[in-house]
Short mmCIF file of C-alpha atoms in Angstrom, two decimals:
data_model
loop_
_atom_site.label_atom_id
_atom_site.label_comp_id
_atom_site.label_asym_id
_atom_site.label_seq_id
_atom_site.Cartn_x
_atom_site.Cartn_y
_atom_site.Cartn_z
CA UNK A 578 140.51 92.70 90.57
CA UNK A 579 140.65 92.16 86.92
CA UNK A 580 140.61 94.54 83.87
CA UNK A 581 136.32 95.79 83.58
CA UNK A 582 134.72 97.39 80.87
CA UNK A 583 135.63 100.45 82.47
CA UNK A 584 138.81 100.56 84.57
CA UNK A 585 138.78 97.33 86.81
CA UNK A 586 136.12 94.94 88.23
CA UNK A 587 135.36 92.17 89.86
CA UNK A 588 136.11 88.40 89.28
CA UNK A 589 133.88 86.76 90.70
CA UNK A 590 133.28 82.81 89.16
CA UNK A 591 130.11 81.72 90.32
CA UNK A 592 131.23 79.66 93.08
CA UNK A 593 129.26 79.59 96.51
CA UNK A 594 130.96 82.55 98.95
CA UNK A 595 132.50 84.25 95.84
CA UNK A 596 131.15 88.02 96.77
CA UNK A 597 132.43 91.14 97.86
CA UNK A 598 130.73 93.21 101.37
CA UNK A 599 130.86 96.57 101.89
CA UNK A 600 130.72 97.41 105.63
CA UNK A 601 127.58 98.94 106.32
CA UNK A 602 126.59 102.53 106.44
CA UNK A 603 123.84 104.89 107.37
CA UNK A 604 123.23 106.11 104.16
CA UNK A 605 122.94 102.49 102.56
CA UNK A 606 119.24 102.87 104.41
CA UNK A 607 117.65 103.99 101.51
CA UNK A 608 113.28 104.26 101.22
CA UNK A 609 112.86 106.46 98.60
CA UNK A 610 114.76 106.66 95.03
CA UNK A 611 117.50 104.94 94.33
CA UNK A 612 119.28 104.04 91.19
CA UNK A 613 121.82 100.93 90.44
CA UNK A 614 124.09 99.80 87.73
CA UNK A 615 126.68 97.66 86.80
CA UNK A 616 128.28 95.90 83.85
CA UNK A 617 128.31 92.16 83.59
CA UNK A 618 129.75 89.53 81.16
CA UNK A 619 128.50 86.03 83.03
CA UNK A 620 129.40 83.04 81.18
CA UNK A 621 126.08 81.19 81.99
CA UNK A 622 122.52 81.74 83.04
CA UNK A 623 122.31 81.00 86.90
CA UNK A 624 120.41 83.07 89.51
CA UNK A 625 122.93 85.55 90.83
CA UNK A 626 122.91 88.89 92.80
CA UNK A 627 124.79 91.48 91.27
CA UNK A 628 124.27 94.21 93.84
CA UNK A 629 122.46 93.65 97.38
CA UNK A 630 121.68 95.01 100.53
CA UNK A 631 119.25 93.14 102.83
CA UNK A 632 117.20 94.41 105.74
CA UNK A 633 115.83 96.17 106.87
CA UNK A 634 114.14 96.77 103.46
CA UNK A 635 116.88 96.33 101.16
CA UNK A 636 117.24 96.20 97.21
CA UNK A 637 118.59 94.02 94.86
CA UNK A 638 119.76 93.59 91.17
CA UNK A 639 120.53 90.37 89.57
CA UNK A 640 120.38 87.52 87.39
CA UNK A 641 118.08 84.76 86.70
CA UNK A 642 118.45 81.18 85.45
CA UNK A 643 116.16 82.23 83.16
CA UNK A 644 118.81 84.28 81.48
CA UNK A 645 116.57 87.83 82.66
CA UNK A 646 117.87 90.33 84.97
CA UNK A 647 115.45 91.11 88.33
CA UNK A 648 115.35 94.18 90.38
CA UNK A 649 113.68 94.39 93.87
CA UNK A 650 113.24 97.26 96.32
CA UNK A 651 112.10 97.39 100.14
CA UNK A 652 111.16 93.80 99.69
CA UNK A 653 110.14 93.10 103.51
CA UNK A 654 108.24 96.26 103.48
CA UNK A 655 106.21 96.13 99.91
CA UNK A 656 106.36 92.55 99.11
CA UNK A 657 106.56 92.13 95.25
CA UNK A 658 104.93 95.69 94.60
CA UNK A 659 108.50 96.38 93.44
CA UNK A 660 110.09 93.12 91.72
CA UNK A 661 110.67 93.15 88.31
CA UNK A 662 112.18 90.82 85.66
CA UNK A 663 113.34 92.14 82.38
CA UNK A 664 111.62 90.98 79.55
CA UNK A 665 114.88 90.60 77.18
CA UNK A 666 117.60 88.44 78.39
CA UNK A 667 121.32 89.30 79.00
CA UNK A 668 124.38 87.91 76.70
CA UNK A 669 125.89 84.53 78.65
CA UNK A 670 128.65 83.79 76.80
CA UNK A 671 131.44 85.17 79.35
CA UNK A 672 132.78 87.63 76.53
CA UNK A 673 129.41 90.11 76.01
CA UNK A 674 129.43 93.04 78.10
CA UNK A 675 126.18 94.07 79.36
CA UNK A 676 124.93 97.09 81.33
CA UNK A 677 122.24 96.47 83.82
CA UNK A 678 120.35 99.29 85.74
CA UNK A 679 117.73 99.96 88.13
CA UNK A 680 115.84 103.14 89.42
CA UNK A 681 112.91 103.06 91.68
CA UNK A 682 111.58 107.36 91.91
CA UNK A 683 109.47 106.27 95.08
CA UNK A 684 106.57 104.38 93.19
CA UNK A 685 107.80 102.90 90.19
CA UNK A 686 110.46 100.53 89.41
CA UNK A 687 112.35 100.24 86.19
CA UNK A 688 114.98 98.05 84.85
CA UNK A 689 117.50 98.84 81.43
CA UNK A 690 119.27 96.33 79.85
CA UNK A 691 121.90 98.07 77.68
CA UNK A 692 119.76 101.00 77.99
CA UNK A 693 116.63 99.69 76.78
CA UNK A 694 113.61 99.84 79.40
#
C-alpha cells in the first residue's frame, strides 16, 4: 500500500505476478450494467490489466502498449461486440494521475479518460 490519489493504492511495478485477487463472489457474476474506475499513474506504455475478472464472461479495464486504455465486457459470450480502445492516450510518465472508467448499460460500452468519453 502506498499513498493514492485518494487515500491509499496500490504499488504495483509492472513485474510478471505483481497483482492483487479478490476471492471470488456471487455478485462479481455480473451480465448486465456495470461500471469501473480507477486512477493510474504508470510510468510506461505496456499492456496491463487494471481491473479483471475472467469467466465465465468477465470484464476488463486496462492499458495498452499503445499508450490507450481498453475496456471489455462478457468477452466469451459477445466476442468483441463490447471491446473498446480509447481514442486519446493516458499520461506515462509515472507522476500524471489519470482516471480511467468504464460503464456498459446492457448494450453499449463506454470508456472516460479523465472524464472525457
Amino acid at each position: 500500500w502506498v499513498t493514492g490519489k485518494e487515500g491509499l493504492g496500490l504499488f504495483l511495478p509492472g513485474t510478471l505476478n505483481r497483482f492483487a485477487t479478490v476471492p471470488h463472489r456471487e455478485s462479481l457474476n455480473i451480465n448486465a450494467a456495470l461500471t469501473i474506475s480507477a486512477w493510474i499513474r504508470p510510468a510506461d506504455t505496456h499492456t496491463r490489466r487494471i481491473i479483471s475478472k475472467t469467466s465465465p464472461n468477465g470484464f476488463e479495464l486496462g492499458t495498452s502498449s499503445t499508450g490507450q486504455v481498453e475496456f471489455a465486457f462478457n468477452t466469451s459470450s459477445a466476442g468483441q461486440t463490447y471491446r473498446l480502445r480509447s481514442r486519446s492516450s493516458y499520461a506515462a510518465d509515472g507522476n500524471t494521475w489519470t482516471h480511467v472508467a468504464a460503464t456498459f448499460d446492457g448494450t453499449k460500452s463506454i470508456l472516460y479518460i479523465n472524464g472525457v468519453e
